XYZ file of C-alpha atoms in Angstrom:
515
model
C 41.930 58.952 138.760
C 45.811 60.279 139.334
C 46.889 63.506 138.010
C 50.423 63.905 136.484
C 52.078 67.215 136.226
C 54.201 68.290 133.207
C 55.373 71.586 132.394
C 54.618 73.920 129.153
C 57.182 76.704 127.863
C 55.644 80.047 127.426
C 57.028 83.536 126.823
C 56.150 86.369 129.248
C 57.307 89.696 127.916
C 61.182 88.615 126.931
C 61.275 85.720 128.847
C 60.830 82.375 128.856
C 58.885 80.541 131.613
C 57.034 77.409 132.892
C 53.800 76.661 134.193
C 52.751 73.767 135.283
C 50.032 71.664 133.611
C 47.826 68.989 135.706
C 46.592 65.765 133.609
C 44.181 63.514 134.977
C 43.997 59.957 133.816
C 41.635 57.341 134.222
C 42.710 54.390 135.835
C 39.389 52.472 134.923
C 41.136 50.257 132.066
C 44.269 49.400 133.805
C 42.568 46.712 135.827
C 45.858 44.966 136.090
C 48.670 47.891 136.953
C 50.808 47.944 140.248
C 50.161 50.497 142.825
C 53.825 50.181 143.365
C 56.226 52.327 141.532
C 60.042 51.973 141.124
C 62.464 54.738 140.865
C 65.217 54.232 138.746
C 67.521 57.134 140.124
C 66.936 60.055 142.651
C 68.561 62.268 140.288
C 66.011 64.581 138.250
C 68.553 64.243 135.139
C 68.224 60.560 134.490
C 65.321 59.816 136.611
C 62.831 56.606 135.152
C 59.296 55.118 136.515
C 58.363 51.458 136.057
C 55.599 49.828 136.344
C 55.068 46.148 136.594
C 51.886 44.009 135.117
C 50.553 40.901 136.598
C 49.671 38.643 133.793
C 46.437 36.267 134.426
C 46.807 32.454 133.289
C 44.224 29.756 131.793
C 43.620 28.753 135.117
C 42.844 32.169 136.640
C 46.487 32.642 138.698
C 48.388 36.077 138.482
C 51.997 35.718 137.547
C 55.091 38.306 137.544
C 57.262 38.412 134.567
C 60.285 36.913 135.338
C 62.162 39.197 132.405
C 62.626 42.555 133.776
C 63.387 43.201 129.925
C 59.172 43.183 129.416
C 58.466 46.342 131.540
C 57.162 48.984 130.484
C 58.960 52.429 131.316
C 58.062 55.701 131.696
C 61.182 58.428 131.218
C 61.432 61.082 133.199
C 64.358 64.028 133.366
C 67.178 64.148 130.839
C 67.664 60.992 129.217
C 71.544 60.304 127.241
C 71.574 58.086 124.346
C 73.443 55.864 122.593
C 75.059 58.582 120.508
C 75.769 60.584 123.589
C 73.075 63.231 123.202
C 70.693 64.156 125.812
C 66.671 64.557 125.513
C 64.694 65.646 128.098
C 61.519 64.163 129.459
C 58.573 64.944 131.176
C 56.120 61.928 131.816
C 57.931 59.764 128.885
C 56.729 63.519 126.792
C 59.326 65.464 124.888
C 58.446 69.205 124.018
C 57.010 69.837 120.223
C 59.352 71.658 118.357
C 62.614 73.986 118.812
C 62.294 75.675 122.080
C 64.857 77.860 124.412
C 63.936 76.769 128.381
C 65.331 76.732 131.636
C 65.326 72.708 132.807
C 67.317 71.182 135.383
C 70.888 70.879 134.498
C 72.500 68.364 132.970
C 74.276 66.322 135.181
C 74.640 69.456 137.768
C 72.545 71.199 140.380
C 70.101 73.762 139.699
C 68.881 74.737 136.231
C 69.923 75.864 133.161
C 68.640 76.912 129.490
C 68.776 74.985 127.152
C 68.014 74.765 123.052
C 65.995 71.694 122.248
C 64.785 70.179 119.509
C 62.214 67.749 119.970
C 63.436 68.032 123.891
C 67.038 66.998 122.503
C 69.821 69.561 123.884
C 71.167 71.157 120.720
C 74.914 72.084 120.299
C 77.492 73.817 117.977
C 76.131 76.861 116.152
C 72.115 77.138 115.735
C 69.948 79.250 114.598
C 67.310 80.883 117.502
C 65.219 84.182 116.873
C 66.264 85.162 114.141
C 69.985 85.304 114.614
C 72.542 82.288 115.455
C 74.402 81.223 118.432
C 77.084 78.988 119.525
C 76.164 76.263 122.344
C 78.955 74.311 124.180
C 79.263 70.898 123.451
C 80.315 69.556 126.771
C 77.550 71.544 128.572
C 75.057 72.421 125.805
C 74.516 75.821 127.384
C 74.787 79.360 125.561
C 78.500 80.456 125.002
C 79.644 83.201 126.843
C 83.480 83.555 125.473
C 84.477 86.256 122.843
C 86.010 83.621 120.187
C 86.949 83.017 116.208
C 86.281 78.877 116.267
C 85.766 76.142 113.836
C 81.972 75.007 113.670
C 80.747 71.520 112.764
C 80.533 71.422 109.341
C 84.317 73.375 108.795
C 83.434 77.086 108.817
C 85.051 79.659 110.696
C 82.932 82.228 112.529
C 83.189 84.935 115.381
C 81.071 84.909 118.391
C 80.591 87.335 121.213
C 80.526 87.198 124.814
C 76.751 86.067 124.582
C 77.192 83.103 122.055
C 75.906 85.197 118.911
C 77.759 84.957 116.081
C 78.636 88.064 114.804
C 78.802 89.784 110.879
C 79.974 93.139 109.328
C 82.803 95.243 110.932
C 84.152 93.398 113.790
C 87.550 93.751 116.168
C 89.469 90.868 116.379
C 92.961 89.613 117.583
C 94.275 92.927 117.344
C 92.462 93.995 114.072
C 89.284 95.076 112.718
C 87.855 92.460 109.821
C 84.429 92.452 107.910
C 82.289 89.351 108.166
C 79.700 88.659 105.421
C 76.120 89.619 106.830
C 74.556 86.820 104.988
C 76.935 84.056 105.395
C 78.648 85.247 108.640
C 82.152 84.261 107.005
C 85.267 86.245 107.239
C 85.141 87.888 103.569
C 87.524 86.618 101.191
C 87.306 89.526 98.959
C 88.528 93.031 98.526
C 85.779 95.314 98.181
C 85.034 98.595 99.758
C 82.135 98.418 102.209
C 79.344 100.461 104.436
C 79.733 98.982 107.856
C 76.731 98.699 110.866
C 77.196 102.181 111.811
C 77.576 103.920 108.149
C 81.366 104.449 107.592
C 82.716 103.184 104.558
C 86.291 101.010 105.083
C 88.537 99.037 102.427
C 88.381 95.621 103.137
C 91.700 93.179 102.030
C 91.603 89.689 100.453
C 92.107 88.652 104.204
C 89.006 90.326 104.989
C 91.113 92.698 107.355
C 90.287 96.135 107.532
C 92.738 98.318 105.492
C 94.870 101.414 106.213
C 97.510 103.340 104.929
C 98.288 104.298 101.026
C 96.100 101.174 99.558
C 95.213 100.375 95.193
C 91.659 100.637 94.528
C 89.551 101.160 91.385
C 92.312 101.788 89.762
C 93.611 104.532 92.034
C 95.832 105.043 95.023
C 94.488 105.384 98.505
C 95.214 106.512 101.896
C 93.468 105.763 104.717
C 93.811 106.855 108.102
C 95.760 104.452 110.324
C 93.801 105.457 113.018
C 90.419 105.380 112.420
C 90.525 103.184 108.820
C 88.608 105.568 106.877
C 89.672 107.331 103.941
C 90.992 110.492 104.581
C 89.735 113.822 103.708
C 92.640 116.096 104.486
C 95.032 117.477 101.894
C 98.686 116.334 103.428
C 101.776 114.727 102.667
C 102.309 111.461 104.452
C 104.361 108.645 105.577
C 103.530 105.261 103.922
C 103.382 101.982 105.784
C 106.509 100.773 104.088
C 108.409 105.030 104.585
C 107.937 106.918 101.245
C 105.873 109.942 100.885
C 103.433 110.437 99.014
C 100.982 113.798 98.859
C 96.896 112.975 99.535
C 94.211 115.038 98.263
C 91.250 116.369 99.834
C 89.468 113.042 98.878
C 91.875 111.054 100.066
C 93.591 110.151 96.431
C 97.253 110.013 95.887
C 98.742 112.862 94.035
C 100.826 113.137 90.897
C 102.000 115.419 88.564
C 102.680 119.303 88.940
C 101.085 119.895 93.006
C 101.325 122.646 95.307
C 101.978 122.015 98.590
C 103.661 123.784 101.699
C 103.787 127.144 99.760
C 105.594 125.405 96.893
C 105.528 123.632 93.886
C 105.936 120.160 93.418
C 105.989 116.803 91.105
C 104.744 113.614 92.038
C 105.934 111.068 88.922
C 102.417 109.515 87.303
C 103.593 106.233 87.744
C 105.483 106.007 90.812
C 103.652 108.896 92.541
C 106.872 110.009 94.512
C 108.339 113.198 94.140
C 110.618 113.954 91.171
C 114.533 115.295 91.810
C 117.370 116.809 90.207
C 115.184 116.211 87.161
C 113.704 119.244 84.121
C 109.745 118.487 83.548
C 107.420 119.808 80.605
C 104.135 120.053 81.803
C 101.476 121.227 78.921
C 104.036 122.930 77.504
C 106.148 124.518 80.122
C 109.315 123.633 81.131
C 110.228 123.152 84.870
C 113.494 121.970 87.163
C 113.143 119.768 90.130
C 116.228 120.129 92.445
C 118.143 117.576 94.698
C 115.026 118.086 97.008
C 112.282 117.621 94.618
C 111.230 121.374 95.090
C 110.235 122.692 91.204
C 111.148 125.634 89.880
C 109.662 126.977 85.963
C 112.636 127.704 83.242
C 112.120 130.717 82.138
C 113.137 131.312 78.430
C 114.647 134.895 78.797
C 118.099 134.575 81.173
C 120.039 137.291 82.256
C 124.078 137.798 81.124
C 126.663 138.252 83.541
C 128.959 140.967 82.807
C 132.074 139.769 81.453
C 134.930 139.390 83.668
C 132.333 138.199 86.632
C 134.163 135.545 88.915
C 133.511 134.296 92.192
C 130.840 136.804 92.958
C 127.494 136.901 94.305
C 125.139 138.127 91.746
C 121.895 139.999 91.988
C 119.213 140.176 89.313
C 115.640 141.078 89.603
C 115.516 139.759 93.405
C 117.408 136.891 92.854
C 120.676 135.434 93.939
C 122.932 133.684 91.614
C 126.683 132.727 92.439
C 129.380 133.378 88.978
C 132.199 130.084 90.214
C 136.057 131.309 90.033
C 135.528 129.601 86.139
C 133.061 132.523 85.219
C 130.106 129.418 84.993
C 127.059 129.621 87.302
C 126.517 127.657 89.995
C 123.751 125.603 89.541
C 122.247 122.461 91.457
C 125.058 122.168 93.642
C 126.613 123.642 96.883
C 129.276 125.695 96.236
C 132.169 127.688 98.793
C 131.397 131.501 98.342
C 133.171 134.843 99.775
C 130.161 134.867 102.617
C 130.377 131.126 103.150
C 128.928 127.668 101.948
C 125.728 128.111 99.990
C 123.348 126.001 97.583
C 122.257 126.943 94.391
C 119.484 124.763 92.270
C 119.109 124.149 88.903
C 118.635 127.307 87.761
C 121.465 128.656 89.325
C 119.212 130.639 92.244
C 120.651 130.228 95.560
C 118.775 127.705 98.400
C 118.804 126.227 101.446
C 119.566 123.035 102.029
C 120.778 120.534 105.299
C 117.671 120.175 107.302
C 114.908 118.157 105.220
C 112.952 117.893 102.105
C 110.084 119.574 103.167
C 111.986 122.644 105.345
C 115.082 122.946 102.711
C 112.233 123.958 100.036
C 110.713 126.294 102.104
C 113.574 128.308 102.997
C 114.432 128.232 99.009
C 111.152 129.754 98.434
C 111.540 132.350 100.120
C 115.393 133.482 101.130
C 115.875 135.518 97.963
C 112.390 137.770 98.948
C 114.103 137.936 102.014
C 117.607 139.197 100.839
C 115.660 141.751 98.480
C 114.080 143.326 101.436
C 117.491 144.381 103.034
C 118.913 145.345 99.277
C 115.316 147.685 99.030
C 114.067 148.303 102.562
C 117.034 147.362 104.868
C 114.977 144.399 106.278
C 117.456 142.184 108.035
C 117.132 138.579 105.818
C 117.632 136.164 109.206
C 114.348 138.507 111.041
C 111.894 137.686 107.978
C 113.103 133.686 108.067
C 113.052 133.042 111.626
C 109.782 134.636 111.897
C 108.194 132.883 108.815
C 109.385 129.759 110.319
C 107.819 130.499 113.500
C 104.234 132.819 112.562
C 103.658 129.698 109.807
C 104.947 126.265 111.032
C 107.139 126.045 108.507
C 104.375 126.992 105.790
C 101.732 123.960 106.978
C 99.553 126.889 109.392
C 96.079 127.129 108.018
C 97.075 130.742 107.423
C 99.982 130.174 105.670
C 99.014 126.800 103.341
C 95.478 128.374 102.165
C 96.154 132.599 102.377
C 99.975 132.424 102.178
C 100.287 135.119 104.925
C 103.781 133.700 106.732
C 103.914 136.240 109.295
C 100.294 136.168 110.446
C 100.220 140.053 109.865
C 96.569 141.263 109.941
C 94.550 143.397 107.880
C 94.550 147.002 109.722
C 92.426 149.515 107.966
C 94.335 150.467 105.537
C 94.552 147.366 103.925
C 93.007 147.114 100.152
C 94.136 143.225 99.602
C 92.321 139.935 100.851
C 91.487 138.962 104.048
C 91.052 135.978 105.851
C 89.136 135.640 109.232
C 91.131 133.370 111.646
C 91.391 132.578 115.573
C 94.534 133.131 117.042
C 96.433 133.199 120.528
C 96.913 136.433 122.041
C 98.800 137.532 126.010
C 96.053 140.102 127.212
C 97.263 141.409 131.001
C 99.535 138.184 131.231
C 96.925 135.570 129.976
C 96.560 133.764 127.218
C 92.830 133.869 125.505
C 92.053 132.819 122.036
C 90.301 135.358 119.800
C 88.835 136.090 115.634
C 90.576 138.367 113.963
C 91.193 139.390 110.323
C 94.851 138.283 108.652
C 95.917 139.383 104.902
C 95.728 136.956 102.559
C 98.045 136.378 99.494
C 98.009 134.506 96.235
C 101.667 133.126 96.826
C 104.352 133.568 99.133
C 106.478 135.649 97.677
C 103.693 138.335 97.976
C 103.802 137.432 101.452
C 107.898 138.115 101.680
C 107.706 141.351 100.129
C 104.572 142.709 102.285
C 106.069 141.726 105.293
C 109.433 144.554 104.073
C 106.767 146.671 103.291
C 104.719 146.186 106.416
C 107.730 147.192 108.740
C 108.675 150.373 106.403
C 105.428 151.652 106.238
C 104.813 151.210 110.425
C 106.910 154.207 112.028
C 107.429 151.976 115.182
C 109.532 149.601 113.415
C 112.152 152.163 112.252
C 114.169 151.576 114.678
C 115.429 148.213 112.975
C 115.579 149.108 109.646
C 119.096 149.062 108.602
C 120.450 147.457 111.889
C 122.767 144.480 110.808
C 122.752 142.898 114.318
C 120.202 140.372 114.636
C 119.786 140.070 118.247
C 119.271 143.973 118.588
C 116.732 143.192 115.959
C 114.835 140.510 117.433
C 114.529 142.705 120.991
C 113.385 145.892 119.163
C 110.315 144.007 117.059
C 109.260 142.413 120.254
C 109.484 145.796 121.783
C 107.973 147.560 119.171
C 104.732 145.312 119.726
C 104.870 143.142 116.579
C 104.124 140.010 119.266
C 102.378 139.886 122.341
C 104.274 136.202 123.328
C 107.184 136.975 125.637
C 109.669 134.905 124.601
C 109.316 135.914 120.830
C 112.881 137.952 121.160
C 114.360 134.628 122.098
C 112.414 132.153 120.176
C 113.318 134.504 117.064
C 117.211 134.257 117.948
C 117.468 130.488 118.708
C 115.937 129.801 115.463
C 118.300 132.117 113.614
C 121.129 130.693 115.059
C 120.002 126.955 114.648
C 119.317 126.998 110.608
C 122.037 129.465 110.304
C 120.326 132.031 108.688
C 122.388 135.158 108.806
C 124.574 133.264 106.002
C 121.793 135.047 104.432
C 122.336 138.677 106.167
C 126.245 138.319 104.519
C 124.937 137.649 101.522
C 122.567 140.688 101.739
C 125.498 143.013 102.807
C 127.749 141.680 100.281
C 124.964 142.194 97.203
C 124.111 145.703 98.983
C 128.165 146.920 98.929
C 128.532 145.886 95.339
């Protein structure tokens, strides 16, 4: 008997191995078969055994067919057919079944794995354990190239750097898009999805990954350009195509009467960009957005100017109005006045107005608390801006947007009001250490204007610059007196005075106070 040797796939653990298998056949009925064996090739790939029979005659002679055509072969190694694909076998045997295994490699050295099918070398995209994979045509091995491509039958799909073709939230080309888990496609609808990890993302017709101020459900949307998710911070932000637009704490786009900054606002309902130079009614009261879009309400009880009132500043319950040389008010315009230039809105309330949207409505909200508390307190105007401007940042601190303190004054002892527990930045023995500590807190910021006049009037060490009209003497003393520990506030307090001009404001305070 000979014994032929084949070899069985078998999984050990996670992978996939060989062993070889010894058959012994009987040689008893092959009375007739040649000891001699030819080998068609001494490659393993396309290697073939033949074996030649003697056929007997009537007369008892052995003869050798003359057509090499009759012999029978038996196929060994990979075999290539007709249609150019490749089957591998083992004794003439091709393995049962589907089956991943390391054989000798096709027309190379060494060995490689391989899909097969019935021992044919499987290409394109297949499916193997439960997931599916892309195999090189040319080589029939296991991709291993990050790449969108175009499979057999005219799909699109995206495979890894190991050959698996990949679903839900996946980078691509610059961009993050969400392939269907079931089908693998790129999805061709918009829909708002869970991805692998958890986090919800808007997904475009394209099947791209959305950002920015997007329609959905019937609402507007902004998502962070960042991370793609929707955001979850109250702010006012740039679109992808430059306007504004305010987002709520759930990430909707705002409209209609809105706070924000420390003042009030109105985002139109259709639109959803803020309204200007433009009166409102909103459930029944009646409001003015200026050239800026910052809203003031219309009250129904005005004040009269005393006849004979021309080109005068005019002060009336802590506000500042401007009577033109033709005894009208200014209103919603920027006029020339005896102390200089100035803006008054709609209601005829002086403003500020040259720097932006957003800092022009700040400094109107509060440059008329800040002229009352020189008329009342001798409070120099251009001290209480500058340091608004600086102790808030502009009126977007945490302190300042949710307790409306703008001067991050804190709650000593003797304070009755709210408080609000915040870190801040303090200089302790030249250093700079972060530490809790409790702030006032306000319902709006003109509460916050008038305790800060209070605040210095009621603190003996800050007499010393009530009443002074020279703003750099001003700024040195409060930095003296210990109302900062920073060392530069004197000068960070002056260079912001003198770049927003605001001691137009300290000549309208000494003008009102000589009347």
């Amino acid at each position: 008997m000979d014994n032929l040797k084949r070899f069985k796939l078998y999984k050990s653990g996670k992978k996939w191995c060989m062993a070889a298998v010894t058959t012994v056949v009987s040689t008893a009925s092959l009375m007739a078969l040649n000891s001699t064996f030819a080998t068609a090739n001494d490659n393993p790939t396309t290697s073939v055994n033949t074996t030649q029979v003697k056929q007997t005659n009537s007369n008892g002679s052995q003869t050798t067919p003359a057509n090499n055509n009759q012999q029978n072969t038996v196929k060994n190694g990979w075999q290539q057919a007709t249609d150019k694909s490749w089957t591998y076998y083992n004794n003439g045997k091709t393995t049962s079944g589907k089956a991943y295994q390391e054989l000798p490699t096709i027309n190379g050295k060494g060995t490689s794995w391989y899909l097969t099918d019935n021992g044919k070398a499987l290409s394109g995209v297949q499916e193997w354990a439960g997931s599916y994979w892309d195999f090189d045509k040319t080589n029939y091995t296991l991709s291993q190239k990050k790449d969108y491509f175009k499979s057999d039958w005219g799909d699109w799909y995206l495979k890894d750097s190991t050959g698996r073709i990949q679903s839900g939230v996946q980078e691509w080309s610059g961009s993050y898009w969400y392939f269907d888990p079931t089908t693998y496609l790129l999805s061709q609808k918009k829909d708002y999805i869970k991805s692998q990890w958890g986090e919800w993302y808007l997904v475009g017709n394209d099947g791209r990954i959305q950002s920015g101020v997007q329609e959905w459900a019937g609402s507007y949307w902004y998502f962070d350009p960042t991370y793609y998710t929707l955001s979850k911070k109250r702010d006012y932000v740039k679109s992808q195509w430059g306007d504004y637009y305010l987002v709520g704490n759930d990430g909707r786009i705002q409209s209609g009467l809105q706070e924000w900054a420390g003042s009030l606002w109105y985002f139109d309902p259709v639109t959803y960009l803020v309204t200007k130079n433009k009166d409102i009614t909103v459930n029944g009261n009646k409001y003015h957005a200026d050239k800026n879009g910052f809203v003031t309400k219309i009250e129904e009880n005005g004040f009269n100017i005393p006849a004979g009132t021309k080109n005068t500043l005019y002060y009336n319950n802590g506000k500042v109005y401007f009577v033109k040389p033709d005894g009208n008010l200014a209103k919603n315009e920027e006029v020339q006045t005896p102390v200089g230039k100035l803006y008054f809105d709609k209601n005829g309330v002086v403003g500020y107005t040259g720097i932006s949207a957003h800092h022009d409505a700040f400094l109107s909200s509060i440059v008329n608390g800040a002229v009352q508390g020189w008329v009342e307190h001798g409070v120099l105007p251009s001290l209480t801006l500058a340091q608004a401007i600086i102790e808030s940042g502009w009126g977007q601190s945490t302190l300042s947007s949710r307790y409306h303190n703008l001067f991050g004054i804190k709650a000593s002892h003797g304070w009755t009001g709210k408080v609000a527990n915040m870190p801040t930045g303090e200089y302790f023995n030249g250093k700079y250490v972060v530490i809790n500590d409790g702030f006032r807190a306000y319902d709006n910021n003109d509460q916050s204007v008038k305790d800060h006049a209070l605040f210095l009037v009621q603190n003996s060490r800050y007499s010393n610059l009530l009443w002074d009209k020279n703003y750099t003497s001003v700024t040195r003393k409060i930095q003296q007196d210990g109302y900062a520990t920073a060392p530069t506030y004197a000068t960070t307090l002056q260079n912001t005075i003198r770049s927003y001009a605001l001691d137009d404001y300290d000549r309208i305070a000494f003008a009102i106070k000589s009347n």
